[in-house]
Coordinates of C-alpha atoms in Angstrom, one line a residue:
M9 CA 66.3 10.8 -15.8
I10 CA 62.8 12.3 -15.8
K11 CA 60.1 9.6 -15.8
A12 CA 56.3 9.6 -16.2
V13 CA 54.3 11.0 -13.3
K14 CA 53.1 8.4 -10.8
G15 CA 49.7 7.0 -11.9
T16 CA 50.3 7.9 -15.5
R17 CA 51.8 5.8 -18.3
D18 CA 53.0 5.8 -21.9
L19 CA 50.9 3.7 -24.3
L20 CA 53.4 2.1 -26.7
P21 CA 53.2 -0.1 -29.8
P22 CA 52.2 -2.8 -30.4
A23 CA 49.7 -2.3 -27.5
T24 CA 48.4 0.9 -29.1
A25 CA 47.1 -1.3 -32.0
V26 CA 44.6 -2.8 -29.6
W27 CA 43.5 0.7 -28.5
N28 CA 43.1 1.8 -32.0
R29 CA 41.0 -1.3 -32.9
V30 CA 38.7 -0.8 -29.9
E31 CA 38.2 2.9 -30.8
E32 CA 37.6 2.2 -34.5
E33 CA 35.0 -0.5 -33.6
A34 CA 33.3 2.0 -31.2
R35 CA 33.1 4.7 -33.8
R36 CA 31.7 2.3 -36.4
L37 CA 29.0 1.2 -33.9
F38 CA 28.1 4.7 -32.9
R39 CA 27.6 5.7 -36.5
A40 CA 25.3 2.7 -36.9
Y41 CA 23.2 4.0 -34.0
N42 CA 23.3 7.6 -35.3
Y43 CA 25.6 8.9 -32.6
H44 CA 27.8 11.9 -33.3
E45 CA 31.1 12.8 -31.7
I46 CA 31.4 15.6 -29.2
R47 CA 34.7 17.0 -27.8
T48 CA 34.6 18.9 -24.6
P49 CA 37.5 20.8 -22.9
I50 CA 39.7 18.8 -20.5
L51 CA 39.4 21.8 -18.1
E52 CA 36.0 22.9 -16.6
E53 CA 34.9 25.1 -13.8
T54 CA 35.0 23.1 -10.5
Q55 CA 31.4 23.8 -9.8
L56 CA 30.3 21.8 -12.8
F57 CA 31.5 18.6 -11.1
A58 CA 30.7 19.7 -7.5
R59 CA 27.0 20.3 -8.5
G60 CA 26.7 17.6 -11.2
V61 CA 28.7 14.7 -9.7
G62 CA 27.9 15.5 -6.1
E63 CA 29.8 17.4 -3.4
E64 CA 29.9 14.4 -1.0
T65 CA 31.1 11.9 -3.6
D66 CA 34.7 10.5 -3.4
I67 CA 35.4 12.0 -6.8
V68 CA 34.8 15.5 -5.5
T69 CA 36.0 15.2 -2.0
K70 CA 39.2 13.1 -2.6
E71 CA 40.1 12.6 -6.3
M72 CA 39.7 15.7 -8.4
Y73 CA 42.7 17.7 -9.7
T74 CA 41.6 21.2 -8.8
F75 CA 43.6 24.5 -9.0
E76 CA 43.0 28.2 -9.0
D77 CA 43.5 30.0 -12.3
R78 CA 45.2 33.4 -12.4
D79 CA 41.8 35.2 -12.3
G80 CA 40.8 33.3 -9.2
T81 CA 38.5 30.9 -11.0
S82 CA 38.6 27.4 -9.6
L83 CA 39.3 24.9 -12.4
T84 CA 39.3 21.1 -12.5
L85 CA 40.7 18.5 -14.8
R86 CA 37.6 16.6 -15.8
P87 CA 37.2 13.4 -13.7
E88 CA 34.3 12.2 -16.0
A89 CA 32.6 13.5 -19.1
T90 CA 28.8 13.3 -18.6
A91 CA 28.5 16.6 -16.7
S92 CA 30.6 18.2 -19.5
V93 CA 28.4 16.8 -22.2
M94 CA 25.3 18.1 -20.5
R95 CA 26.9 21.5 -19.9
A96 CA 27.7 21.7 -23.7
Y97 CA 24.2 20.4 -24.5
V98 CA 22.5 23.2 -22.6
E99 CA 25.1 26.0 -23.4
H100 CA 24.8 25.4 -27.1
S101 CA 21.0 24.8 -27.2
L102 CA 21.3 21.4 -28.7
Y103 CA 17.8 20.7 -27.4
Q104 CA 16.5 22.9 -30.2
Q105 CA 17.7 20.3 -32.8
P106 CA 15.2 17.7 -33.8
G107 CA 15.0 14.3 -32.1
V108 CA 17.2 12.9 -29.3
A109 CA 20.7 14.3 -29.1
K110 CA 23.0 11.2 -29.5
L111 CA 26.5 12.1 -28.6
Y112 CA 29.7 10.1 -28.0
Y113 CA 33.2 10.9 -26.8
V114 CA 36.7 9.3 -26.6
G115 CA 39.4 10.9 -24.4
P116 CA 41.4 11.2 -21.2
M117 CA 39.9 11.8 -17.7
F118 CA 41.8 12.6 -14.5
R119 CA 41.4 11.4 -10.9
R120 CA 44.0 11.2 -8.1
E121 CA 43.2 7.6 -7.1
R122 CA 45.6 5.1 -5.7
P123 CA 47.3 3.5 -8.7
Q124 CA 46.4 -0.2 -9.1
K125 CA 45.6 -2.8 -11.7
G126 CA 43.6 -1.1 -14.5
R127 CA 43.3 2.1 -12.5
Y128 CA 45.4 5.2 -13.4
R129 CA 45.4 8.9 -12.5
Q130 CA 45.1 9.7 -16.2
F131 CA 42.8 7.2 -17.7
Y132 CA 40.7 7.0 -20.9
Q133 CA 37.0 6.6 -21.4
I134 CA 34.7 5.8 -24.4
G135 CA 31.2 7.0 -23.6
A136 CA 27.9 7.9 -25.2
E137 CA 24.9 10.0 -24.0
A138 CA 21.3 10.0 -25.4
I139 CA 19.7 13.2 -24.2
G140 CA 16.1 14.2 -24.7
S141 CA 14.0 11.1 -24.0
E142 CA 12.5 9.5 -20.8
S143 CA 11.4 6.4 -22.7
P144 CA 12.5 3.0 -21.4
L145 CA 13.2 2.1 -25.0
A146 CA 16.1 4.6 -24.9
D147 CA 17.5 2.7 -21.9
A148 CA 17.2 -0.6 -23.7
E149 CA 18.8 0.7 -26.9
V150 CA 21.8 2.2 -25.0
I151 CA 22.4 -1.1 -23.1
E152 CA 22.0 -3.0 -26.3
M153 CA 24.7 -0.8 -27.9
V154 CA 27.0 -1.6 -25.0
V155 CA 26.6 -5.4 -25.4
E156 CA 27.0 -5.1 -29.2
L157 CA 30.3 -3.2 -28.8
F158 CA 31.8 -5.7 -26.4
G159 CA 30.8 -8.4 -28.9
R160 CA 32.5 -6.6 -31.7
V161 CA 35.8 -6.2 -29.9
G162 CA 35.8 -9.8 -28.8
L163 CA 35.2 -9.4 -25.0
Q164 CA 33.8 -12.6 -23.6
G165 CA 32.7 -13.7 -20.2
F166 CA 31.4 -10.3 -19.0
E167 CA 28.4 -9.8 -16.8
L168 CA 25.7 -7.0 -17.1
M169 CA 24.3 -5.9 -13.8
L170 CA 21.1 -3.8 -13.6
N171 CA 19.2 -1.8 -11.0
S172 CA 16.9 1.2 -10.6
V173 CA 17.7 3.9 -8.0
G174 CA 14.3 5.6 -8.1
C175 CA 13.6 9.3 -8.7
A176 CA 13.2 12.5 -6.8
Q177 CA 9.8 11.4 -5.6
C178 CA 10.5 8.0 -4.2
R179 CA 14.3 8.0 -3.4
P180 CA 14.2 10.5 -0.5
A181 CA 11.9 8.3 1.6
F182 CA 14.2 5.3 0.9
V183 CA 17.3 7.3 1.8
E184 CA 15.8 8.2 5.2
R185 CA 14.9 4.6 5.9
L186 CA 18.4 3.6 4.8
R187 CA 19.9 6.2 7.1
E188 CA 17.9 4.8 10.0
A189 CA 19.1 1.3 9.3
L190 CA 22.7 2.5 9.0
R191 CA 22.6 4.2 12.4
K192 CA 22.4 0.7 13.9
V193 CA 25.4 -0.7 12.0
A194 CA 27.5 2.3 11.0
P195 CA 29.9 2.1 14.1
A196 CA 31.0 -1.4 12.8
L197 CA 31.6 -0.2 9.2
C198 CA 34.7 1.3 7.7
P199 CA 35.5 5.1 8.3
D200 CA 34.2 6.1 4.8
C201 CA 30.9 4.3 5.4
Q202 CA 30.5 5.9 8.8
R203 CA 30.8 9.3 7.2
R204 CA 28.6 8.4 4.3
A205 CA 25.9 7.0 6.6
E206 CA 24.9 10.6 7.4
T207 CA 26.0 12.7 4.5
N208 CA 25.1 10.4 1.6
P209 CA 23.7 7.0 2.6
L210 CA 23.4 5.6 -0.9
R211 CA 27.2 5.8 -1.3
V212 CA 27.5 3.1 1.4
F213 CA 26.6 0.6 -1.3
D214 CA 29.8 1.6 -3.2
C215 CA 31.9 0.2 -0.3
K216 CA 34.5 -2.3 -1.4
V217 CA 35.7 -3.3 2.1
P218 CA 35.1 -7.1 2.4
A219 CA 34.3 -7.1 6.1
D220 CA 31.5 -4.6 5.5
Q221 CA 29.7 -6.5 2.8
P222 CA 27.5 -8.8 5.1
K223 CA 26.1 -5.8 6.9
I224 CA 25.5 -3.9 3.7
E225 CA 23.7 -6.9 2.1
A226 CA 21.3 -6.8 5.0
L227 CA 20.3 -3.2 4.4
P228 CA 16.9 -2.3 2.8
S229 CA 16.6 -2.7 -1.0
I230 CA 15.6 0.3 -3.1
L231 CA 13.6 -2.0 -5.4
D232 CA 11.1 -2.5 -2.6
H233 CA 10.6 1.3 -2.4
L234 CA 10.1 2.4 -6.0
C235 CA 7.2 4.7 -6.7
A236 CA 4.6 3.4 -9.3
E237 CA 6.2 5.3 -12.2
C238 CA 9.7 4.2 -11.5
A239 CA 8.5 0.6 -11.0
A240 CA 6.7 0.7 -14.3
H241 CA 9.7 2.3 -16.1
F242 CA 12.1 -0.4 -14.7
S243 CA 9.7 -3.2 -15.6
A244 CA 9.5 -1.9 -19.2
V245 CA 13.4 -1.7 -19.4
R246 CA 13.7 -5.3 -18.3
R247 CA 11.0 -6.4 -20.8
H248 CA 12.7 -4.6 -23.7
L249 CA 16.0 -6.2 -22.7
G250 CA 14.4 -9.6 -22.6
E251 CA 12.9 -9.1 -26.1
R252 CA 16.4 -8.3 -27.3
Q253 CA 17.7 -11.4 -25.6
I254 CA 20.1 -9.4 -23.5
R255 CA 21.0 -11.3 -20.3
F256 CA 21.4 -9.3 -17.1
E257 CA 21.5 -9.8 -13.3
L258 CA 19.5 -7.7 -11.0
R259 CA 21.7 -6.0 -8.3
P260 CA 19.6 -3.9 -5.8
R261 CA 22.9 -2.5 -4.3
L262 CA 24.1 -1.1 -7.6
V263 CA 23.8 2.7 -7.2
R264 CA 26.9 3.9 -9.1
G265 CA 29.2 6.5 -7.6
L266 CA 27.7 9.7 -8.9
D267 CA 24.8 11.7 -7.6
Y268 CA 23.2 12.5 -10.9
Y269 CA 22.0 9.0 -11.6
M270 CA 18.3 8.1 -11.3
R271 CA 16.1 5.2 -12.3
T272 CA 18.1 2.8 -14.5
T273 CA 21.7 2.1 -13.5
F274 CA 23.9 -0.6 -15.0
E275 CA 27.4 -1.9 -14.9
V276 CA 29.5 -4.4 -16.8
V277 CA 32.1 -6.4 -14.8
H278 CA 34.7 -9.0 -15.9
G279 CA 36.6 -11.5 -13.7
A280 CA 39.9 -10.9 -15.3
L281 CA 40.3 -7.6 -13.5
G282 CA 40.1 -9.0 -10.0
A283 CA 38.5 -7.0 -7.2
Q284 CA 38.3 -3.8 -9.2
N285 CA 36.4 -5.5 -11.9
S286 CA 34.2 -2.9 -13.5
V287 CA 34.7 -2.3 -17.2
L288 CA 31.7 0.0 -17.8
G289 CA 29.2 2.0 -15.8
G290 CA 26.1 3.9 -16.8
G291 CA 22.6 5.0 -16.1
R292 CA 19.8 7.5 -16.4
Y293 CA 20.3 11.1 -15.2
D294 CA 17.0 12.9 -15.9
G295 CA 17.7 15.7 -13.3
L296 CA 21.3 16.5 -14.2
A297 CA 20.6 19.6 -16.4
E298 CA 18.5 21.1 -13.5
A299 CA 21.3 20.4 -11.0
L300 CA 23.7 22.4 -13.2
G301 CA 21.3 25.4 -13.1
S302 CA 19.4 24.9 -16.3
K303 CA 15.8 25.7 -16.7
I304 CA 15.6 23.2 -19.6
K305 CA 14.4 19.7 -18.8
A306 CA 16.9 17.3 -20.4
P307 CA 16.3 13.7 -19.5
G308 CA 19.1 11.4 -20.6
I309 CA 20.9 8.1 -20.3
G310 CA 24.5 7.1 -21.1
F311 CA 27.5 5.1 -20.2
S312 CA 31.3 5.3 -20.0
I313 CA 33.7 2.5 -20.7
G314 CA 37.0 2.4 -18.8
E315 CA 39.1 1.9 -21.9
D316 CA 42.3 1.1 -19.9
R317 CA 40.4 -1.8 -18.2
L318 CA 38.7 -2.9 -21.4
V319 CA 42.1 -3.1 -23.3
M320 CA 43.7 -4.9 -20.4
T321 CA 40.9 -7.5 -20.3
L322 CA 41.2 -8.1 -24.0
E323 CA 45.0 -8.5 -23.7
E324 CA 44.5 -11.0 -20.9
T325 CA 41.7 -13.0 -22.4
R326 CA 42.7 -13.2 -26.0
A327 CA 45.8 -13.0 -28.1
E328 CA 45.9 -9.7 -30.1
P329 CA 48.0 -10.1 -33.2
A330 CA 50.5 -7.3 -33.9
P331 CA 49.6 -5.3 -37.0
A332 CA 51.2 -6.8 -40.1
L333 CA 53.9 -5.1 -42.0
E334 CA 52.7 -5.9 -45.5
L335 CA 55.8 -5.0 -47.5
F336 CA 59.5 -4.3 -46.8
I337 CA 61.5 -2.8 -49.7
A338 CA 65.2 -3.6 -49.9
A339 CA 66.6 -1.0 -52.3
L340 CA 70.2 -1.6 -53.5
G341 CA 71.9 1.6 -54.7
E342 CA 70.9 5.3 -55.0
G343 CA 68.7 4.9 -58.1
A344 CA 66.9 2.0 -56.5
Q345 CA 66.4 4.0 -53.2
R346 CA 64.8 6.9 -55.2
E347 CA 62.5 4.5 -57.0
A348 CA 61.7 2.7 -53.7
G349 CA 60.6 6.0 -52.2
L350 CA 58.2 6.7 -55.0
L351 CA 56.9 3.2 -55.1
A352 CA 56.3 3.2 -51.3
R353 CA 54.4 6.5 -51.6
D354 CA 52.1 5.1 -54.3
L355 CA 51.4 1.9 -52.3
R356 CA 50.7 3.7 -49.1
R357 CA 48.2 5.8 -51.0
R358 CA 46.4 2.6 -51.7
G359 CA 46.4 1.6 -48.1
V360 CA 49.4 -0.8 -48.1
T361 CA 51.7 -0.8 -45.0
V362 CA 55.3 -0.3 -46.3
E363 CA 58.7 0.1 -44.8
V364 CA 61.8 1.0 -46.8
A365 CA 65.2 -0.3 -45.8
P366 CA 67.4 2.5 -44.4
E367 CA 70.5 1.2 -46.1
G368 CA 71.4 -0.8 -49.3
K369 CA 72.9 -4.0 -48.0
L370 CA 70.7 -7.0 -49.0
K371 CA 71.6 -9.4 -46.2
R372 CA 71.1 -6.8 -43.5
S373 CA 67.9 -5.7 -45.1
L374 CA 66.5 -9.2 -45.2
E375 CA 67.4 -9.7 -41.6
L376 CA 65.6 -6.5 -40.6
A377 CA 62.5 -7.6 -42.7
N378 CA 62.3 -10.8 -40.7
K379 CA 62.7 -9.0 -37.3
L380 CA 59.9 -6.6 -38.3
G381 CA 57.6 -9.5 -39.3
A382 CA 57.1 -8.4 -42.9
R383 CA 54.8 -10.6 -45.0
R384 CA 56.7 -9.8 -48.2
T385 CA 60.0 -8.2 -49.2
L386 CA 60.6 -6.4 -52.5
I387 CA 64.1 -6.6 -53.7
L388 CA 65.0 -3.7 -55.9
G389 CA 68.4 -3.3 -57.5
D390 CA 70.0 -2.2 -60.8
E391 CA 69.0 -5.4 -62.6
E392 CA 65.4 -5.2 -61.6
M393 CA 65.2 -1.6 -62.6
A394 CA 66.8 -2.3 -66.0
A395 CA 64.4 -5.1 -66.7
G396 CA 61.3 -3.2 -65.4
R397 CA 60.4 -6.2 -63.2
Y398 CA 60.6 -6.4 -59.4
A399 CA 61.4 -9.4 -57.2
L400 CA 58.7 -10.0 -54.6
K401 CA 59.5 -12.5 -51.9
D402 CA 57.0 -14.2 -49.6
M403 CA 58.8 -14.3 -46.2
A404 CA 56.9 -17.3 -44.9
S405 CA 57.2 -19.6 -47.8
G406 CA 60.3 -18.2 -49.5
E407 CA 58.5 -18.2 -52.8
Q408 CA 59.7 -15.4 -55.1
Q409 CA 57.9 -13.8 -58.1
S410 CA 59.0 -11.3 -60.8
L411 CA 56.3 -8.7 -61.4
T412 CA 56.0 -5.5 -63.4
R413 CA 55.3 -2.3 -61.4
D414 CA 51.6 -2.4 -62.5
E415 CA 51.3 -6.0 -61.5
L416 CA 53.0 -5.3 -58.2
M417 CA 50.6 -2.4 -57.4
E418 CA 47.6 -4.5 -58.3
R419 CA 48.8 -7.5 -56.3
L420 CA 49.5 -5.7 -53.1
A421 CA 46.5 -3.3 -53.2
T422 CA 44.0 -6.2 -53.6
D423 CA 45.6 -9.0 -51.6

């Protein structure tokens, strides 16, 4: 028997109802903030991620699904979406449109990671990007949107962590100081950190090996090495968040795992996920367009939510009711079954969830209605059709009413 590929999974009902609710809430929120959906290809040229995400990142060196197309082009299944959104922004000259380009996406990403709790090789992200502004107000609004979304879907007990990773002017000097400090402790760190210590020292802060943490905590802090402009920008971001009563924790080691981040970076974590507890990551990427070869300056800030992890957290921290079946129709006889089909069509057009019994035996139909959790059952037979009145039964109370077709339509469509 053929099974799903390792690291992938089927999303099945009733769990998919939670996914749909999260995505619907996200779309409503994005509309309120004037964001518009963008859908980029799942396949991109490999260089997009090598140059945008960073050639020395774990994503590029270890995790991407890359293959050669028939014409020799190296293609990659997208491991993240920000680089793709920026590529589309530049390619289609979205910078010529008025105001800030506010874009959001929902879809699958692919990384060959070791499967574990909340982490899959095909995973899903909900993300948003605001491109065209360097203002700290943009940073605060994006973070506000994140907090608002989690409130709307019912996520409680999460923590927002905040940092600044500087810019092209101040970060290089910090990186050199960090590299010097690492030379003293690198031999005692894990193999990945030993490699990163020279190739990309900031990635050392991404280390999750418990034994390495005391040494990493003792390394220099980037917040002590910000230039005047970055310090002022970060101060303004914190002030705007305070004015909006958004609580956060400063984390000087928070650098995120992608090279394109600069200045503001943030992350949301939740204890229900264990060691791999990140639900969302984001930050500012003012130099990403230039890294991709664009002559257009396109400052931006955005985030991506690990939808798999968010849904898992919601399932573990709150009971998600299964979607209700509002009406089950038990039709007895051929004439009743034809009428049931027409009635079900009309009710569905009004937004009522309806299921019609597959056969005309009343006892079996009522048993099936109970198993499906129907709120009400409509009993439709020759007598009901002759009288022009339908028997509507409340499955919880057992109460039964006799209604005309018009009364039934009105009752179910407004209840």
